[in-house]
GROMACS .gro file of C-alpha atoms in nm:
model
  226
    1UNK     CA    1   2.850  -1.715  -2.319
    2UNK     CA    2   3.105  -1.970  -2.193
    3UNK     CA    3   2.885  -2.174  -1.995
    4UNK     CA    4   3.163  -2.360  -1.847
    5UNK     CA    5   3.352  -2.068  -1.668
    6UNK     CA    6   3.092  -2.020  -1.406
    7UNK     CA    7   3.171  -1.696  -1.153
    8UNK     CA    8   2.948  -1.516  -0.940
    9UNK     CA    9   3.028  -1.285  -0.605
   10UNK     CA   10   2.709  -1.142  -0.448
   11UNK     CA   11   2.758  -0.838  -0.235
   12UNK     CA   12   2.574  -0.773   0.044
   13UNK     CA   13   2.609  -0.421   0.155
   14UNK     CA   14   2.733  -0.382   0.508
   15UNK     CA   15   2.658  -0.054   0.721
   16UNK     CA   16   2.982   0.062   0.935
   17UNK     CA   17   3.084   0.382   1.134
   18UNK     CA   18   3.294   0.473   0.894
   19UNK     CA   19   3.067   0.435   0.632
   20UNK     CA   20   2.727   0.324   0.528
   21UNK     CA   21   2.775   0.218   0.201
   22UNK     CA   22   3.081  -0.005   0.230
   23UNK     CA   23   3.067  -0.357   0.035
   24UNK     CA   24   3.189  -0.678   0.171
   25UNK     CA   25   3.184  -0.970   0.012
   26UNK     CA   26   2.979  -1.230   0.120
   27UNK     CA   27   2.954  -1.536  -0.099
   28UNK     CA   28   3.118  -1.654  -0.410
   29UNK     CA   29   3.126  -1.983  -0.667
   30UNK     CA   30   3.307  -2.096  -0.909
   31UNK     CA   31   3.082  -2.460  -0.931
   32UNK     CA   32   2.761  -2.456  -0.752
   33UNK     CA   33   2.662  -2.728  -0.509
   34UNK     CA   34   2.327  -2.837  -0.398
   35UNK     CA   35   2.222  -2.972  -0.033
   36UNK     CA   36   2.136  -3.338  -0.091
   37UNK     CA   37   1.988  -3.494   0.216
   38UNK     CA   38   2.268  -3.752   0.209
   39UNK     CA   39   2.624  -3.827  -0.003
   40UNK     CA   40   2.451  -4.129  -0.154
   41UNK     CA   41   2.167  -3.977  -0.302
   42UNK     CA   42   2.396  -3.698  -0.417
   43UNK     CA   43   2.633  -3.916  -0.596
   44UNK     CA   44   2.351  -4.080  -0.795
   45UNK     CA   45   2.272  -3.738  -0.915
   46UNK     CA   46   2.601  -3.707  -1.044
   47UNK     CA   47   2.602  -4.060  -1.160
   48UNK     CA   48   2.294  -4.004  -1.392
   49UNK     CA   49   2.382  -3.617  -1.506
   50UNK     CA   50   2.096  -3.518  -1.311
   51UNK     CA   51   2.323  -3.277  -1.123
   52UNK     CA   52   2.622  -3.167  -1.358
   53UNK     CA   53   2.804  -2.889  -1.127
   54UNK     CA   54   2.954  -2.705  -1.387
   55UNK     CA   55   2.635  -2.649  -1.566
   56UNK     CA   56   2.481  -2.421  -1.316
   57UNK     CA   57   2.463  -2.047  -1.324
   58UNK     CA   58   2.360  -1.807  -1.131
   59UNK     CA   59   2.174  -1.490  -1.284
   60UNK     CA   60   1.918  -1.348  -0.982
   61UNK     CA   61   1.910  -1.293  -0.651
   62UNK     CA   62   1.638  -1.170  -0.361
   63UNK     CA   63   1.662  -1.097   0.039
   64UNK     CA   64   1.435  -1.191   0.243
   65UNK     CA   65   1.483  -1.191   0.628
   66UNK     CA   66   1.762  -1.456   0.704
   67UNK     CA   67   1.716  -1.571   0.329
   68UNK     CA   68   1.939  -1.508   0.007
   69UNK     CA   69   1.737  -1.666  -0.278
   70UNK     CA   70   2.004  -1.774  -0.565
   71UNK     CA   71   1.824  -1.866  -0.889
   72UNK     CA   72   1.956  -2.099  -1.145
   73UNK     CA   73   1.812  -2.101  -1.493
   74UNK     CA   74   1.788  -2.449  -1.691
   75UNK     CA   75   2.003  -2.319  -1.986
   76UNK     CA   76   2.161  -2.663  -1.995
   77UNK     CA   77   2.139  -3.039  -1.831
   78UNK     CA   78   2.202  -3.142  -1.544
   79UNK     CA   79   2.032  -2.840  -1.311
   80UNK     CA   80   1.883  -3.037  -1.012
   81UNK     CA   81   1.633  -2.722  -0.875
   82UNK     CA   82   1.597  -2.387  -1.039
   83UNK     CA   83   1.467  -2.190  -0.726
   84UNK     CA   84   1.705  -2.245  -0.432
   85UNK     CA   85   1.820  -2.002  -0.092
   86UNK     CA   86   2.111  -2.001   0.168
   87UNK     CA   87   2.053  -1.952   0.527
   88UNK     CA   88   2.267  -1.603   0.592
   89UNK     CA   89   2.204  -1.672   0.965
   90UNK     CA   90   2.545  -1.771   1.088
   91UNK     CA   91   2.648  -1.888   0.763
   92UNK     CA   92   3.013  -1.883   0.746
   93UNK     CA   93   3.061  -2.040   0.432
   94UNK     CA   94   3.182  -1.897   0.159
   95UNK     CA   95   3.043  -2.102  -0.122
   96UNK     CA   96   2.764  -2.275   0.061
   97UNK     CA   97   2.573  -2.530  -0.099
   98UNK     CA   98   2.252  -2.435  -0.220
   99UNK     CA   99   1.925  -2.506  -0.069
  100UNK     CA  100   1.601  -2.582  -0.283
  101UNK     CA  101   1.305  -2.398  -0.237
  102UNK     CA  102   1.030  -2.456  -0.111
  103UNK     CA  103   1.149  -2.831  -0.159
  104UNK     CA  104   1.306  -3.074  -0.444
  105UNK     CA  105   0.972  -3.181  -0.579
  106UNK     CA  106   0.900  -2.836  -0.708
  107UNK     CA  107   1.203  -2.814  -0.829
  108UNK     CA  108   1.182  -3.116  -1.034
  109UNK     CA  109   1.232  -3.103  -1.408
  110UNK     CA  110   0.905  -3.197  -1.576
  111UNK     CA  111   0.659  -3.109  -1.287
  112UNK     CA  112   0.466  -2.838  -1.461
  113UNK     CA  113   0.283  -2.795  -1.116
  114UNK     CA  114   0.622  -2.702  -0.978
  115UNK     CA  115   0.896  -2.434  -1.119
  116UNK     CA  116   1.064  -2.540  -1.417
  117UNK     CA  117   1.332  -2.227  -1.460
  118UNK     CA  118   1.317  -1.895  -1.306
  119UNK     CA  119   1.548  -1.604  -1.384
  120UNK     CA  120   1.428  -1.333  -1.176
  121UNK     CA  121   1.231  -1.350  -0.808
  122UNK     CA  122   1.054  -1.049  -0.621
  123UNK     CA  123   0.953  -1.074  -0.217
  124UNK     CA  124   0.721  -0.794  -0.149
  125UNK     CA  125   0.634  -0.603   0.159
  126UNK     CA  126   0.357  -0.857   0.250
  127UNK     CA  127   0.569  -1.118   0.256
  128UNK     CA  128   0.506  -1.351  -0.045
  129UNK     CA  129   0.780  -1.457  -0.301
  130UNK     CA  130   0.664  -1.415  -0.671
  131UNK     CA  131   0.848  -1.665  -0.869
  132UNK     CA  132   0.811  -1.609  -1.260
  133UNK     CA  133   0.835  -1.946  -1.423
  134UNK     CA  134   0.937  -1.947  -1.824
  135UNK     CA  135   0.822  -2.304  -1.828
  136UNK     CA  136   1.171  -2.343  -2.015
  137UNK     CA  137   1.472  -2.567  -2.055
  138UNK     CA  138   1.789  -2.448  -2.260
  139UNK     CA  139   1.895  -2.119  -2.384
  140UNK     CA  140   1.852  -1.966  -2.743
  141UNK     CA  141   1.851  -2.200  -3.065
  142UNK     CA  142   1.806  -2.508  -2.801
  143UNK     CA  143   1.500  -2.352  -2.581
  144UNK     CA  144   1.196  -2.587  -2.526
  145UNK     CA  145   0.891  -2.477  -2.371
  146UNK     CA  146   0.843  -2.721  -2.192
  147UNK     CA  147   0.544  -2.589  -1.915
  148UNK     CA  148   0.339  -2.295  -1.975
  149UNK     CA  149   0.445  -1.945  -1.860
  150UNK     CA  150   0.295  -1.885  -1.508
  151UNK     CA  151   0.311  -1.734  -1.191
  152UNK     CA  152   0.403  -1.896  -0.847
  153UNK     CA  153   0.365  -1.685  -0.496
  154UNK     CA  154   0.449  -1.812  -0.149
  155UNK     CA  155   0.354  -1.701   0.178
  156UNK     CA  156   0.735  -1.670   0.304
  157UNK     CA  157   0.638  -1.704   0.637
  158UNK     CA  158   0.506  -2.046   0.611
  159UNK     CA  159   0.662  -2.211   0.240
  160UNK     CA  160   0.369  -2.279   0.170
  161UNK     CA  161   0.230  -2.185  -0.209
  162UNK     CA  162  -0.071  -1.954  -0.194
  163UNK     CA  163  -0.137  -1.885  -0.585
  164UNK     CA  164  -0.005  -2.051  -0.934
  165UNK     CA  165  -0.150  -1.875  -1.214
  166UNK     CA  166  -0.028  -1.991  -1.594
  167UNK     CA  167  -0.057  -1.703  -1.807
  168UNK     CA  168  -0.336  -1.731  -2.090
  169UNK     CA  169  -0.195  -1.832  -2.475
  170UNK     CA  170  -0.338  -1.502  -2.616
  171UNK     CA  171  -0.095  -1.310  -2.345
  172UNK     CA  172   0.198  -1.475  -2.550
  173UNK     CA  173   0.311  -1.481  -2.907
  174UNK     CA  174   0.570  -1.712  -3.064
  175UNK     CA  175   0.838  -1.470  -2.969
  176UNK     CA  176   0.795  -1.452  -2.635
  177UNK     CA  177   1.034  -1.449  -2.356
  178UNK     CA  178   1.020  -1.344  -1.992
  179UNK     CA  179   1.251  -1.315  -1.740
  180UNK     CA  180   1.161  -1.021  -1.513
  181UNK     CA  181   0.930  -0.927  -1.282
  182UNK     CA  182   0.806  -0.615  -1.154
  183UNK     CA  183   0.579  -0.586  -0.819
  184UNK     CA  184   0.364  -0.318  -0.719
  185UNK     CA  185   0.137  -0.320  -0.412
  186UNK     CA  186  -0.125  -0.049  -0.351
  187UNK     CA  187  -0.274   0.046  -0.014
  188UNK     CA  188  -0.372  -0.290   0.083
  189UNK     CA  189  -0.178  -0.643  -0.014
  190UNK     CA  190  -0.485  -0.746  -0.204
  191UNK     CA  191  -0.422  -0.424  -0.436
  192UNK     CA  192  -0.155  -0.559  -0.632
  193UNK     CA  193  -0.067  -0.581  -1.014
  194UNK     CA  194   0.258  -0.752  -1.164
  195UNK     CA  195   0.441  -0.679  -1.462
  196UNK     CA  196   0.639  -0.926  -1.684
  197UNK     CA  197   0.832  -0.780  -1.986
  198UNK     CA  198   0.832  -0.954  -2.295
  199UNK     CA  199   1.138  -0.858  -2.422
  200UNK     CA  200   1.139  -1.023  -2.703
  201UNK     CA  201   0.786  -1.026  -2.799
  202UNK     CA  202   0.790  -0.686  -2.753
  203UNK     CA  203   0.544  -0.609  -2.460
  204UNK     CA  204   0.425  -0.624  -2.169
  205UNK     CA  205   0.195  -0.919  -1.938
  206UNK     CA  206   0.022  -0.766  -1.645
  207UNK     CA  207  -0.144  -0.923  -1.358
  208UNK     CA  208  -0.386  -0.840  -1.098
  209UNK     CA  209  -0.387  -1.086  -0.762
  210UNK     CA  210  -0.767  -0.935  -0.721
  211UNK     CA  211  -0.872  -1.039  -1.003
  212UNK     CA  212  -0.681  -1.330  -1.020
  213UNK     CA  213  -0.654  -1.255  -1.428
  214UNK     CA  214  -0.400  -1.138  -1.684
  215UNK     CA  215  -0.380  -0.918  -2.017
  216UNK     CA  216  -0.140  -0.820  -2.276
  217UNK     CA  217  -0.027  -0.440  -2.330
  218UNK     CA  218   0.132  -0.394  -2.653
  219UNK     CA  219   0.282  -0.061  -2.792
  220UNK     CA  220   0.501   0.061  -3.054
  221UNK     CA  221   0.754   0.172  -2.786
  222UNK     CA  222   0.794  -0.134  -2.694
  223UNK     CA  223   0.941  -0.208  -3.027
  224UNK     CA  224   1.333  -0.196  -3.095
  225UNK     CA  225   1.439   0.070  -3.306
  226UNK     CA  226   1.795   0.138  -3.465
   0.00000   0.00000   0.00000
């Protein structure tokens, strides 16, 4: 992967007379920005490689409301917040800077009680953002775990965090690697289970909010074969 050729277009589908289905296209990057409160705190980011633009991509995306979340993994430096939205009420930008979320301070590298990098996002129909944290920085040969894996889930009408839960060490193995999430809600909000595939471990983490407890599921399909 060419890190440094950074492209993304996010389609938003748009319903019409003439048809339902149409696409438009509503945002697109070539170099990610971030909104700093002010130009001067901004330009000591770039000063110190804290923020590197071209460094940042892309790879998930979630809808909530008036909210696009954009994540951005920490494959390499210089990624100022991981988990991040744009307002898509009267937002005519088409490469608006990025928003972090819930704030900076959870985004910040090194705060293990915040998100260190997140690939994929889910918001549910009771309203809470489930945020799977790798606990990583860097990509393949260079990957560091830096925080445990864990769990993060906001009440989305308030930003405010509701649960963190860091997976156990024996729901791991020195394979591991996580990047998606999967959530499914029974008849009440308090009836729900998540599942995390460890797709390079080869299986599966699963999570119950009830219980507030997680297990491993391992199976020879879950194994690659030729």
């Amino acid at each position: 992967m060419n890190l440094k050729i950074v492209f993304l277009v996010l389609f938003i589908a748009a319903a019409s007379a003439k048809s339902a289905s149409k696409l438009v296209e509503k945002f697109a990057w070539n170099v990610l920005d971030y909104a700093y409160p002010d130009q001067a705190t901004k330009q000591h980011a770039l000063n110190t490689g804290e923020f590197i633009p071209q460094n940042g991509i892309p790879v998930g995306i979630e809808v909530w409301r008036d909210k696009l979340f954009v994540t951005v993994p920490r494959w390499r430096k210089g990624i100022p917040s991981t988990l991040n939205y744009v307002n898509l009420r009267n937002n005519y930008n088409k490469s608006p800077a990025l928003i972090p979320y819930p704030d900076w301070r959870t985004n910040k590298e090194g705060n293990c009680e915040g998100v260190t990098t997140t690939y994929r996002i889910k918001a549910d129909a009771c309203d809470r953002l489930w945020v799977l944290d790798s606990g990583t920085l860097g990509i393949e040969n260079t990957t560091q775990q830096l925080c445990p894996y864990g769990i993060l889930v906001y009440d989305l009408h308030t930003d405010r965090l509701i649960r963190r839960y860091n997976f156990k060490p024996e729901d791991t193995n020195p394979q591991t690697f996580i990047a998606n999430i999967a959530v499914d809600i029974g008849k009440t909000c308090d009836d729900t289970f998540v599942y995390a595939s460890d797709e390079l471990g080869h299986g599966l983490l699963v999570y119950s909010w009830a219980e507030n407890t997680s297990w491993r599921v391992e199976h020879g399909f879950f194994l690659q074969t030729l």
